[in-house]
Short mmCIF file of C-alpha atoms in Angstrom, two decimals:
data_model
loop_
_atom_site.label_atom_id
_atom_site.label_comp_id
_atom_site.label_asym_id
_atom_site.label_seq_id
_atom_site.Cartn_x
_atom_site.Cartn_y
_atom_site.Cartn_z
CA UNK M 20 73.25 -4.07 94.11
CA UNK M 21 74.62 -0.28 93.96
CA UNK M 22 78.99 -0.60 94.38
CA UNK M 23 79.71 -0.59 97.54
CA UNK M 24 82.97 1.25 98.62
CA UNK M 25 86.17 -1.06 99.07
CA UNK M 26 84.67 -2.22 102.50
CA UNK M 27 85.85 -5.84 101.41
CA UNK M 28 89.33 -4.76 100.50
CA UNK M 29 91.82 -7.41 101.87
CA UNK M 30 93.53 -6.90 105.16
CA UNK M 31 97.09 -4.43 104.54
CA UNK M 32 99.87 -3.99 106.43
CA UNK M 33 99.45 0.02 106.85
CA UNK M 34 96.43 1.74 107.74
CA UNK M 35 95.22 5.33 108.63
CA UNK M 36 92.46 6.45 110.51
CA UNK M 37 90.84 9.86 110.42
CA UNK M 38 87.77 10.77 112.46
CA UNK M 39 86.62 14.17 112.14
CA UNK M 40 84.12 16.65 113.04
CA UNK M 41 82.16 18.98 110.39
CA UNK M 42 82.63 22.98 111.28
CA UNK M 43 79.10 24.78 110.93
CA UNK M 44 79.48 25.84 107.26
CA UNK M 45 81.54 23.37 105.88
CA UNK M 46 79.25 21.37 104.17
CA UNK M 47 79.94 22.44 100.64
CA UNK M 48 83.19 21.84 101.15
CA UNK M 49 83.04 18.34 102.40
CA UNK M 50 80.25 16.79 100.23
CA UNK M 51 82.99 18.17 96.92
CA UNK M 52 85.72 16.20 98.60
CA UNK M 53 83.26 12.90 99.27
CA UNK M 54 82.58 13.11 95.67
CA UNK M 55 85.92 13.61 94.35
CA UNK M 56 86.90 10.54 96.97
CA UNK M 57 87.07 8.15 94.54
CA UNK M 58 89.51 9.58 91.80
CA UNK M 59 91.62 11.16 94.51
CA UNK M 60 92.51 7.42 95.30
CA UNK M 61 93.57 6.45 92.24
CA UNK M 62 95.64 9.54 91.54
CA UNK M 63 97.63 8.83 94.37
CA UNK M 64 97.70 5.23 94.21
CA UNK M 65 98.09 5.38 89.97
CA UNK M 66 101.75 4.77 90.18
CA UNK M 67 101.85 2.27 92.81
CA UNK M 68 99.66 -0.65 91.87
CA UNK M 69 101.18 -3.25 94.80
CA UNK M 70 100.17 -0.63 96.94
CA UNK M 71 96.53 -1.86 97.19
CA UNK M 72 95.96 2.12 98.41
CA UNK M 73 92.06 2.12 99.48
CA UNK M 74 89.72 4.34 101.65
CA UNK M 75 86.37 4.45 102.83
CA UNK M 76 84.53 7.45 103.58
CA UNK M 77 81.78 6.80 106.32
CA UNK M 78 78.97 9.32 107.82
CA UNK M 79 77.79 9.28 111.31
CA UNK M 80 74.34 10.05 112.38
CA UNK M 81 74.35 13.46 113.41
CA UNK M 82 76.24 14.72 110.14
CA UNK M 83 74.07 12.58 107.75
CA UNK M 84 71.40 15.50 107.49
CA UNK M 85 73.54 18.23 106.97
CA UNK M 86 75.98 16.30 104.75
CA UNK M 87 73.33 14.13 102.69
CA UNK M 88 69.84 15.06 103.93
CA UNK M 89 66.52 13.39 102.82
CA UNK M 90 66.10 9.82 103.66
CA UNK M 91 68.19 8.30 106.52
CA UNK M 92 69.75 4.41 106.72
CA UNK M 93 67.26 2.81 108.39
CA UNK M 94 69.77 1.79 111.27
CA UNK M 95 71.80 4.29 111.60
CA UNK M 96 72.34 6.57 115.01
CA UNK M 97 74.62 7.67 117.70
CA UNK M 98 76.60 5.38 119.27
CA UNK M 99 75.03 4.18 122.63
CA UNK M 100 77.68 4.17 125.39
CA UNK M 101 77.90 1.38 127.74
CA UNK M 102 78.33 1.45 131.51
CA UNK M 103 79.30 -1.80 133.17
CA UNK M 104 79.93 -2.40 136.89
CA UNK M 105 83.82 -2.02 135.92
CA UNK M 106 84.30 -0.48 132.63
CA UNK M 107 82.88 1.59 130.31
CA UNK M 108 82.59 1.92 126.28
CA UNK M 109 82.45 5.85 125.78
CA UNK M 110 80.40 7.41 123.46
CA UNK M 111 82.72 10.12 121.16
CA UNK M 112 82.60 12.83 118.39
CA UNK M 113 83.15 12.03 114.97
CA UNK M 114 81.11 13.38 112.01
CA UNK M 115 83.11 11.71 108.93
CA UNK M 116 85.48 8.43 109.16
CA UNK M 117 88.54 8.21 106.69
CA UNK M 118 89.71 4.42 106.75
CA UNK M 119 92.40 4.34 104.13
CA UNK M 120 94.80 1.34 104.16
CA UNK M 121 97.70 0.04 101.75
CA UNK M 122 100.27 -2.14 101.73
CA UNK M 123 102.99 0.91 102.34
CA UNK M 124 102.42 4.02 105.28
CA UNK M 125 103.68 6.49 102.76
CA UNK M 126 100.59 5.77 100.35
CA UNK M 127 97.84 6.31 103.54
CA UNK M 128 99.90 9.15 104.55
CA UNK M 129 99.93 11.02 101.15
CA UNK M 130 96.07 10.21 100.30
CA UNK M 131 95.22 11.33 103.90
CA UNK M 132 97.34 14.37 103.74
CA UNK M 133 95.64 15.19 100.26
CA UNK M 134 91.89 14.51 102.35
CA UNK M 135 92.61 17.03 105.16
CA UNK M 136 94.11 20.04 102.60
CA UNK M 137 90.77 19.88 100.57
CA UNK M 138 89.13 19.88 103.85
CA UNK M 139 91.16 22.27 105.77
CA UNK M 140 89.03 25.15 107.44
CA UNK M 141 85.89 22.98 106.87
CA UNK M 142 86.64 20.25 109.87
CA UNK M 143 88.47 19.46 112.74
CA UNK M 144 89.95 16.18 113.71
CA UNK M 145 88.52 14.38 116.43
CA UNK M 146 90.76 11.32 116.35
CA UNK M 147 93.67 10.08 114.41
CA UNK M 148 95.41 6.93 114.30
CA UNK M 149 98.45 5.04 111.95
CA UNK M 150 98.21 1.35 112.69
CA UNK M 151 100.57 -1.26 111.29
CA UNK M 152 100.91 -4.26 110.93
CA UNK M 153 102.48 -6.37 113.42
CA UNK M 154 104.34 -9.70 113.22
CA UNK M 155 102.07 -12.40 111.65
CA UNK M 156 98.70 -10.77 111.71
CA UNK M 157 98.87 -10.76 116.09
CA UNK M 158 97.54 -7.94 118.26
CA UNK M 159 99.90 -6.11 120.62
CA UNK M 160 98.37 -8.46 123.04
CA UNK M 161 100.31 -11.09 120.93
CA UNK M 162 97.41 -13.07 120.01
CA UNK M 163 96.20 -13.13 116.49
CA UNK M 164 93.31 -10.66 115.11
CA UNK M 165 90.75 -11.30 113.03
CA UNK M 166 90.77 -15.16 112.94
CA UNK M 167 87.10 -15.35 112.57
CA UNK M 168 86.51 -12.61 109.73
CA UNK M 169 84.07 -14.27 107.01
CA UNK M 170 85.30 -14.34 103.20
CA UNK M 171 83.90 -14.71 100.12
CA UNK M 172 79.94 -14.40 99.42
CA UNK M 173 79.77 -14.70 103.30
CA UNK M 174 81.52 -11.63 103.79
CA UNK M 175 78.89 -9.68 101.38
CA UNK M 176 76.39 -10.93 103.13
CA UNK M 177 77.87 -9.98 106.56
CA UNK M 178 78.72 -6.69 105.59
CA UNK M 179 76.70 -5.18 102.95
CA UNK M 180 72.89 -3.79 103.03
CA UNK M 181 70.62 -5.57 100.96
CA UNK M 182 67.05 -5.10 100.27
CA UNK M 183 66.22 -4.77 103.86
CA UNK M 184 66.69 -0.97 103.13
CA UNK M 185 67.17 -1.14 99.54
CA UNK M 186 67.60 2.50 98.69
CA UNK M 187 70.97 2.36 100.70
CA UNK M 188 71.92 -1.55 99.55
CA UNK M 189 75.45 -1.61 99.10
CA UNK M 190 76.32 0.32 101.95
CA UNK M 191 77.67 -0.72 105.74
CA UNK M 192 77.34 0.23 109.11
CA UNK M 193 80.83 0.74 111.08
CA UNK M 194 81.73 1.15 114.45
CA UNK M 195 84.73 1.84 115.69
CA UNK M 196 86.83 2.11 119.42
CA UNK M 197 90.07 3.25 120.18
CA UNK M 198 91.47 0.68 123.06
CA UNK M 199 94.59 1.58 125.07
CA UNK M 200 96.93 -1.45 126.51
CA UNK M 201 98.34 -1.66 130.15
CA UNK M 202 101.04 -4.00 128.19
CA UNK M 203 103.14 -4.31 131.62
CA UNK M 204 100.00 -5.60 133.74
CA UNK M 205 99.14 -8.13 130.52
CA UNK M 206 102.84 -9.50 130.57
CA UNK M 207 102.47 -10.23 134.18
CA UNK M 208 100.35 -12.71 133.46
CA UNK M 209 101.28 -16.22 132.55
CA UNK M 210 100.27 -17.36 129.20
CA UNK M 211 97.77 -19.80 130.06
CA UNK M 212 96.10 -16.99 131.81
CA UNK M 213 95.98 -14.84 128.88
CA UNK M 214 94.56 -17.47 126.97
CA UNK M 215 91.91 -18.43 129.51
CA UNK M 216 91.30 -14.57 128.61
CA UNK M 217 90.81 -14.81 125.04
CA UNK M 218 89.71 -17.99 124.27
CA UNK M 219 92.68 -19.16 121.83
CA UNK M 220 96.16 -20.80 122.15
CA UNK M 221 99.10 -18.24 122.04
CA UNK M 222 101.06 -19.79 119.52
CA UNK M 223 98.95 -21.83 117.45
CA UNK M 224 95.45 -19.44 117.63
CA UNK M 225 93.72 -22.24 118.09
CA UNK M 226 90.20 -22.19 119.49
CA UNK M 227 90.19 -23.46 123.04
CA UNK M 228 86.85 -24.72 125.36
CA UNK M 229 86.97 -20.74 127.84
CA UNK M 230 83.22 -19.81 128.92
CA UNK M 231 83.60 -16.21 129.23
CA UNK M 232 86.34 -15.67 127.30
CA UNK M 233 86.64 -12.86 125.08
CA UNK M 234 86.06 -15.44 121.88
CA UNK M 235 82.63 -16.52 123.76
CA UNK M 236 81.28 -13.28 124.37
CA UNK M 237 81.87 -12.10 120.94
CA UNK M 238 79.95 -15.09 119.94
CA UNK M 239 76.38 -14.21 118.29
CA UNK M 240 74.24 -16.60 117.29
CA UNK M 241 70.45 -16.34 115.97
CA UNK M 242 67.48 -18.15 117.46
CA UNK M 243 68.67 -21.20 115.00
CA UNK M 244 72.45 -21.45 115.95
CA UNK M 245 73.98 -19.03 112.90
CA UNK M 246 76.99 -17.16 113.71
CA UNK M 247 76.14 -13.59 112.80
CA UNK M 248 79.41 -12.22 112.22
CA UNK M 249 80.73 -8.66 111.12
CA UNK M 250 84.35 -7.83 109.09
CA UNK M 251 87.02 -6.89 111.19
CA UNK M 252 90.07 -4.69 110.44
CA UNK M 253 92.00 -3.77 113.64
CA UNK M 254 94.94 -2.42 113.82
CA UNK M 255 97.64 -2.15 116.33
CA UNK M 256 99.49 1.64 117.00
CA UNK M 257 101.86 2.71 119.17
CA UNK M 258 104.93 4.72 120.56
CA UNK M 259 107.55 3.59 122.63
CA UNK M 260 108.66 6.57 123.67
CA UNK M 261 105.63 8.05 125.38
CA UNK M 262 104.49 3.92 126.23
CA UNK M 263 100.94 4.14 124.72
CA UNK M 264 100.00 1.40 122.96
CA UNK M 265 96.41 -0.18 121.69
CA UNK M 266 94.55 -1.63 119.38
CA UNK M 267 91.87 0.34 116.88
CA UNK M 268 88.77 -1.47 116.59
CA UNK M 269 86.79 -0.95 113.14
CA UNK M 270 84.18 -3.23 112.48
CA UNK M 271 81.79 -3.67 109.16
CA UNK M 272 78.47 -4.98 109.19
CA UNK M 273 75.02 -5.02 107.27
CA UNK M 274 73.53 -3.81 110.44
CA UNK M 275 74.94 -2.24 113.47
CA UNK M 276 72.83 -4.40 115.97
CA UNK M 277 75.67 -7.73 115.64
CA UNK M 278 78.51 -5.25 116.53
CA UNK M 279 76.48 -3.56 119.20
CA UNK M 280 75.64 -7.02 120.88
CA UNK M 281 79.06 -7.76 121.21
CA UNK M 282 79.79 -5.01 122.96
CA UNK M 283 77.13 -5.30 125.41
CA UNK M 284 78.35 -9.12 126.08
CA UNK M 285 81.89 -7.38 126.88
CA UNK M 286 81.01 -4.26 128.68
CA UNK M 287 77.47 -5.58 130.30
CA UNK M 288 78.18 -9.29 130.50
CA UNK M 289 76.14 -12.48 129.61
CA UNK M 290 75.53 -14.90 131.73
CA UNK M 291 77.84 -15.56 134.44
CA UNK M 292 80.71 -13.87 132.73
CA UNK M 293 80.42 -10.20 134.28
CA UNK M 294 82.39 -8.39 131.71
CA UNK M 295 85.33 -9.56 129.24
CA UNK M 296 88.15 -9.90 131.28
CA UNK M 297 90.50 -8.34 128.10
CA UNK M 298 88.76 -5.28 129.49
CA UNK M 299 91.22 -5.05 132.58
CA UNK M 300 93.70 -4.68 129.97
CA UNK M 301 92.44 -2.63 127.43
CA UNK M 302 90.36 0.33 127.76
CA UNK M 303 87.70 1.93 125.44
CA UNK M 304 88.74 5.67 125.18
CA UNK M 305 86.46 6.22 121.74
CA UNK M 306 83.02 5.05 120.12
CA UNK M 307 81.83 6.15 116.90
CA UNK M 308 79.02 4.46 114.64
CA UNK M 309 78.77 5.72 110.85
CA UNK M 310 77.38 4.41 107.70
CA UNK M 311 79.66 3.82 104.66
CA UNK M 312 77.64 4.94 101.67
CA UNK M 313 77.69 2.83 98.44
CA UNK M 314 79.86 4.74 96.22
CA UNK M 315 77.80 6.01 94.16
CA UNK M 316 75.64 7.97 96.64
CA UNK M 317 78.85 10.17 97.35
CA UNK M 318 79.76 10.63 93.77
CA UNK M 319 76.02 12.75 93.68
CA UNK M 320 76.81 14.55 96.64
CA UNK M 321 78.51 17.63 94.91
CA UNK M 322 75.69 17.75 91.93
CA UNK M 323 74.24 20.96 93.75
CA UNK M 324 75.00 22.97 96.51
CA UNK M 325 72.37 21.30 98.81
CA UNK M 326 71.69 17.93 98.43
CA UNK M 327 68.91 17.06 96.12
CA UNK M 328 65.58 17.30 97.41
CA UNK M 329 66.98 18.00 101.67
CA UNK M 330 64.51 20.47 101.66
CA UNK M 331 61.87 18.30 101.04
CA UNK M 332 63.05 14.51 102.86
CA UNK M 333 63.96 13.52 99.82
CA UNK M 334 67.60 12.99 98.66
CA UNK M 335 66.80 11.40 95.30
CA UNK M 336 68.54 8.01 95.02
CA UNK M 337 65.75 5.56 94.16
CA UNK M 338 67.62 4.33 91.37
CA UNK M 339 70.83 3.39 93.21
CA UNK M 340 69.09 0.05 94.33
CA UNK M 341 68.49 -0.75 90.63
CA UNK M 342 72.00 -0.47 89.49
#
């Protein structure tokens, strides 16, 4: 399998997120800078090795001809928005996705500051989000995140493409939502309302029997009974002062359909659950889908001023899959 970017990087304490749109024109400029990518990091990060400093560079579906051309990921498109009886899961711009996390906010802020002065005057920025890390590993909702993330071998197999579309093994498909909190009408609740919500203890995170709960409805589960399961790294943000606070949702997976049925079984409903009642708390106010290339794909991207073969619906990376 081709390298995949660090898509399996462990879970930091910092993070940045950068979603952006492409200006007509500034593809040269962009497809240099997703080639450089790589080395950028590890300038920056060089002389901070306990700063685990890592970013992923993803492409959404209107961008990917301009940007790559040729052959497309066989699952990759816009995200679908979702209209429920009571909420809704917008769909939003976003042409490129910067995920760059660390163990320190000065590292994300330096390599993301180096990102958007090689791209400036080529892109505008759609979205932009620092998350942290807060207490042990918990949510602003104060319940853990990310309990359920698979590890290992699992986690490859979760996340990465594989010979299903073998010219773009290595890569992964990532979706992500930017959720605001009404922390004051959460707090009003008791906690054994909140869990009844989730679907896990407060305090201990354990799993608890809730049909409906937000743990059950982000349940998947094939024809056979196995859990289909995606890699999550959310990230709390916040201010005080202007008393906006949320949770970013970014979630990796081999193919986008897991992540979209999820959504569908919080925004739609399944069964007698009408929608996930978290939603009364939290609302969607972005939804992106891109593809994360395998590394190597964007180290070719700045070989020639158009992508190899565009012209002709053919970008030339057969031989990634044998690598």
């Amino acid at each position: 399998m081709p390298t995949p970017q660090s898509v399996l990087s462990p879970l930091t304490s910092a993070s940045l997120f950068l979603v952006l749109t492409v200006d007509p024109g500034g593809e040269p400029v962009v497809r240099e800078l997703l080639a450089d990518l790589d080395g950028l990091q590890r300038a920056v990060g060089f002389g901070y090795p306990d700063g685990q400093l890592s970013v992923v560079a993803s492409i959404g579906s209107q961008a990917w001809d301009r940007l790559v051309g040729g052959d497309r990921p066989a699952e990759l498109h816009p995200f679908q928005e979702l209209r429920g009886a009571r909420h809704r899961a917008p769909a939003t711009p976003g042409d490129l996705l910067f995920h760059l996390r660390a163990t320190r906010q000065d590292l994300c802020f330096s390599l993301g500051s180096e990102i958007m002065t090689r791209l400036r005057g080529a892109v505008a920025v759609a979205d932009e989000v620092t998350g942290f890390r807060y207490l042990d590993q918990r949510d602003l909702l104060g319940f853990v995140d990310g309990t359920e993330n698979p590890t290992g071998g699992d986690a490859s197999d979760a996340v990465l493409v594989g010979a299903e579309d073998a010219r773009f093994a290595g890569g992964s498909y990532v979706i992500v939502q930017k959720y605001l909190h009404d922390l004051d009408a959460w707090n009003r609740l008791t906690v054994e309302q909140q869990e009844q919500i989730v679907g896990r203890r407060k305090l201990t995170n354990i799993e608890i029997d809730a049909p409906g709960s937000h743990v059950d409805l982000n349940t998947i589960t094939d024809p056979d009974g196995t859990e289909r399961r995606i890699l999550r790294d959310n990230m709390p943000f916040g201010s005080p002062g202007s008393g906006e606070f949320g949770t970013y949702f970014i979630g990796y997976a081999r193919t986008p359909a897991v992540t979209e049925e999820m959504l569908r079984h919080m925004f739609l409903g399944d069964g007698p659950a009408t929608h996930d009642r978290i939603l009364d708390f939290s609302t969607a106010v972005t939804g992106t889908l891109f593809f994360a290339p395998p590394a190597g794909l964007l180290q070719q991207l700045a070989q020639e001023e158009r992508p190899a073969g565009a012209a002709h619906g053919s970008l030339g990376i057969g031989g990634l899959s044998g690598r």
